């Protein structure tokens, strides 16, 4: 069983690469961003709550996100493994994820951070925003706020997983297939 976390700043390609990894290793892909967006487009209570944070580029509160994540994992009792994309994003989320997985006799196998320069990410996000209409991708100050949230709240997780020897970096710039190959090699060499 492989349980993988994909890290990376907004726009770094987590969602794209998660799809390739999911297919190759037969994993369940859980993207908290996608789950929130589905809830927002269906106008659920969770979606309406999440929207107030997401549209500003803020993180949704931990307790809300964790509850949603646990419910999603529990819908796949026979999974071969999970790829977590966009979760955990804070130390509290990482600690609770470890506790939660241990109740299922599972643990994180490894974590991979896709590294891309912020200037390149801004260009990618603005162009994604034009195509998708995502409000949080269309405004430079919201994008900058998401980078700030990442640098302040998510970066400390690097150390959290480094001390467990579970943290690996992959260059996220270049051809999409080359980046996938780098990720596959990192997984195969470290599980
Ligand atoms: P990106 O990484 O491109 O910013 P995501 O699709 O992963 O986008 O997430 C979009 C937004 O959803 C985030 O900016 C945040 O507001 C919210 N979100 C997603 N995952 C989490 C999480 N684990 N904790 C808190 N908020 C989250």
Coordinates of C-alpha atoms and ligand atoms in Angstrom, one line a residue:
X1 CA 0.0 0.0 0.0
X2 CA 1.3 3.4 -0.9
X3 CA 0.0 6.6 0.8
X4 CA 1.5 9.6 -0.8
X5 CA 1.2 13.3 -0.2
X6 CA 1.8 15.8 -3.0
X7 CA 2.9 19.2 -1.9
X8 CA 3.5 22.3 -3.9
X9 CA 2.5 25.9 -4.0
X10 CA -0.7 26.9 -5.9
X11 CA -0.3 26.1 -9.6
X12 CA 2.7 23.8 -9.2
X13 CA 0.9 21.0 -11.0
X14 CA -0.2 18.8 -8.1
X15 CA -3.6 18.0 -9.6
X16 CA -2.1 17.2 -13.1
X17 CA 0.6 14.9 -11.7
X18 CA -1.7 13.3 -9.1
X19 CA -3.8 11.9 -12.1
X20 CA -0.7 10.2 -13.6
X21 CA 0.4 8.8 -10.2
X22 CA -3.1 7.6 -9.5
X23 CA -3.2 5.6 -12.8
X24 CA 0.2 4.1 -12.5
X25 CA -0.1 2.9 -8.9
X26 CA -3.9 2.4 -8.8
X27 CA -4.4 4.8 -5.9
X28 CA -7.4 6.9 -4.9
X29 CA -6.8 10.6 -5.5
X30 CA -8.2 12.9 -2.9
X31 CA -7.9 16.6 -3.6
X32 CA -9.3 18.9 -0.9
X33 CA -9.5 21.8 -3.3
X34 CA -11.6 19.7 -5.7
X35 CA -13.9 18.5 -2.9
X36 CA -14.4 22.2 -1.8
X37 CA -15.1 23.3 -5.4
X38 CA -17.6 20.4 -5.8
X39 CA -19.4 21.5 -2.7
X40 CA -19.3 25.2 -3.8
X41 CA -20.8 24.4 -7.2
X42 CA -23.6 22.3 -5.5
X43 CA -24.2 25.1 -3.0
X44 CA -24.0 22.7 0.0
X45 CA -23.6 24.2 3.5
X46 CA -19.9 23.1 3.5
X47 CA -19.5 24.8 0.1
X48 CA -21.0 28.1 1.2
X49 CA -18.8 28.1 4.3
X50 CA -15.6 27.2 2.3
X51 CA -16.3 29.9 -0.3
X52 CA -15.9 32.7 2.2
X53 CA -12.3 31.6 2.8
X54 CA -11.3 30.3 -0.6
X55 CA -12.3 33.4 -2.5
X56 CA -10.0 35.5 -0.4
X57 CA -7.1 33.0 -0.9
X58 CA -7.3 32.0 2.8
X59 CA -7.1 28.5 4.1
X60 CA -10.4 26.9 5.2
X61 CA -10.3 26.2 9.0
X62 CA -8.6 22.9 10.0
X63 CA -11.6 21.3 11.7
X64 CA -13.8 21.8 8.6
X65 CA -11.2 20.4 6.2
X66 CA -10.2 17.5 8.4
X67 CA -13.8 16.3 8.8
X68 CA -14.3 16.4 5.0
X69 CA -11.0 14.5 4.4
X70 CA -11.8 11.8 6.9
X71 CA -15.3 11.3 5.4
X72 CA -13.8 11.0 2.0
X73 CA -11.1 8.4 3.0
X74 CA -13.8 6.4 4.8
X75 CA -15.8 6.1 1.5
X76 CA -12.9 3.9 0.1
X77 CA -12.4 1.1 2.6
X78 CA -10.8 -1.2 -0.1
X79 CA -8.4 1.3 -1.6
X80 CA -4.8 0.2 -2.5
X81 CA -3.6 3.5 -1.2
X82 CA -4.2 7.2 -1.4
X83 CA -2.7 10.2 -3.0
X84 CA -3.4 13.3 -0.9
X85 CA -3.3 16.5 -3.0
X86 CA -3.6 19.8 -1.1
X87 CA -3.8 18.0 2.3
X88 CA -2.3 18.4 4.8
X89 CA -1.6 22.1 4.6
X90 CA -1.0 22.8 8.3
X91 CA 0.9 21.1 11.1
X92 CA -2.4 20.4 12.9
X93 CA -3.8 18.7 9.7
X94 CA -0.6 16.6 9.4
X95 CA -0.7 15.5 13.0
X96 CA -4.4 14.6 12.8
X97 CA -3.8 12.8 9.5
X98 CA -1.2 10.6 11.1
X99 CA -3.5 9.8 14.0
X100 CA -6.4 9.1 11.7
X101 CA -4.4 6.8 9.4
X102 CA -3.1 4.9 12.4
X103 CA -6.7 4.1 13.5
X104 CA -7.0 2.4 10.0
X105 CA -3.6 0.7 10.4
X106 CA -2.2 2.9 7.7
X107 CA 0.6 5.5 7.5
X108 CA 2.1 8.0 5.1
X109 CA 4.7 6.3 2.8
X110 CA 6.3 9.4 1.4
X111 CA 5.7 13.0 0.5
X112 CA 6.8 14.8 -2.7
X113 CA 7.0 18.5 -3.1
X114 CA 6.8 19.9 -6.6
X115 CA 9.2 22.9 -6.8
X116 CA 8.3 25.8 -9.1
X117 CA 9.4 29.5 -8.9
X118 CA 6.6 31.9 -7.7
X119 CA 7.0 34.1 -10.8
X120 CA 6.3 31.2 -13.1
X121 CA 3.4 30.1 -10.9
X122 CA 1.7 33.5 -11.2
X123 CA 1.7 33.3 -15.0
X124 CA 0.3 29.7 -14.8
X125 CA -2.4 30.7 -12.4
X126 CA -3.6 33.8 -14.3
X127 CA -3.9 31.7 -17.5
X128 CA -5.7 28.9 -15.6
X129 CA -8.1 31.5 -14.1
X130 CA -9.0 32.8 -17.6
X131 CA -9.9 29.2 -18.7
X132 CA -11.6 28.0 -15.5
X133 CA -13.2 31.2 -14.2
X134 CA -11.8 30.3 -10.7
X135 CA -12.0 33.6 -8.7
X136 CA -8.9 32.7 -6.6
X137 CA -6.8 32.4 -9.8
X138 CA -7.8 35.8 -11.3
X139 CA -6.5 38.3 -8.9
X140 CA -2.8 38.8 -8.1
X141 CA -3.3 39.8 -4.5
X142 CA -5.4 36.6 -3.8
X143 CA -2.6 34.6 -5.5
X144 CA 0.0 36.3 -3.4
X145 CA -2.1 35.6 -0.3
X146 CA -2.2 31.9 -1.2
X147 CA 1.6 31.9 -1.5
X148 CA 1.9 33.6 1.9
X149 CA -0.4 31.0 3.4
X150 CA 1.8 28.3 1.9
X151 CA 5.0 29.8 3.1
X152 CA 3.7 30.5 6.6
X153 CA 1.5 27.4 7.3
X154 CA 2.4 24.7 4.9
X155 CA 6.3 25.1 4.6
X156 CA 6.7 23.9 8.3
X157 CA 5.5 20.5 7.1
X158 CA 8.7 20.0 5.2
X159 CA 10.5 19.6 8.4
X160 CA 7.7 17.5 9.9
X161 CA 8.2 14.9 7.2
X162 CA 12.0 15.4 6.8
X163 CA 12.6 14.2 10.3
X164 CA 10.7 11.0 9.5
X165 CA 12.8 10.6 6.3
X166 CA 9.7 10.9 4.2
X167 CA 10.2 14.2 2.4
X168 CA 11.4 14.4 -1.3
X169 CA 11.6 17.3 -3.7
X170 CA 11.0 17.1 -7.5
X171 CA 11.6 19.8 -10.0
X172 CA 8.2 20.9 -11.2
X173 CA 9.4 22.8 -14.3
X174 CA 9.6 21.3 -17.8
X175 CA 7.7 18.8 -19.9
X176 CA 4.7 17.3 -18.0
X177 CA 5.8 13.7 -18.9
X178 CA 9.3 14.4 -17.7
X179 CA 8.0 15.7 -14.4
X180 CA 5.9 12.5 -14.0
X181 CA 9.0 10.4 -14.7
X182 CA 10.8 12.3 -11.9
X183 CA 7.9 11.6 -9.5
X184 CA 7.7 7.9 -10.5
X185 CA 11.5 7.5 -9.9
X186 CA 11.2 9.2 -6.5
X187 CA 8.4 6.9 -5.5
X188 CA 10.0 3.7 -6.8
X189 CA 13.4 4.5 -5.1
X190 CA 11.9 5.3 -1.8
X191 CA 9.0 3.0 -1.0
Ligands
LIG1 P1 -4.2 25.5 -5.1 O1 -3.2 24.6 -4.5 O2 -4.0 25.6 -6.6 O3 -4.3 26.8 -4.4 P2 -6.4 23.8 -4.3 O4 -7.3 23.5 -5.3 O5 -5.6 22.7 -3.7 O6 -5.6 24.9 -5.0 O7 -7.1 24.6 -3.1 C1 -7.9 25.7 -3.3 C2 -8.3 26.4 -2.0 O8 -9.1 25.5 -1.2 C3 -7.1 26.8 -1.1 O9 -6.6 28.1 -1.5 C4 -7.8 26.8 0.3 O10 -8.6 28.0 0.5 C5 -8.8 25.6 0.2 N1 -8.1 24.4 0.7 C6 -7.8 23.3 0.0 N2 -7.2 22.4 0.7 C7 -7.2 22.9 2.0 C8 -6.7 22.4 3.2 N3 -6.0 21.2 3.4 N4 -6.8 23.2 4.3 C9 -7.4 24.4 4.2 N5 -7.9 24.9 3.1 C10 -7.8 24.2 2.0

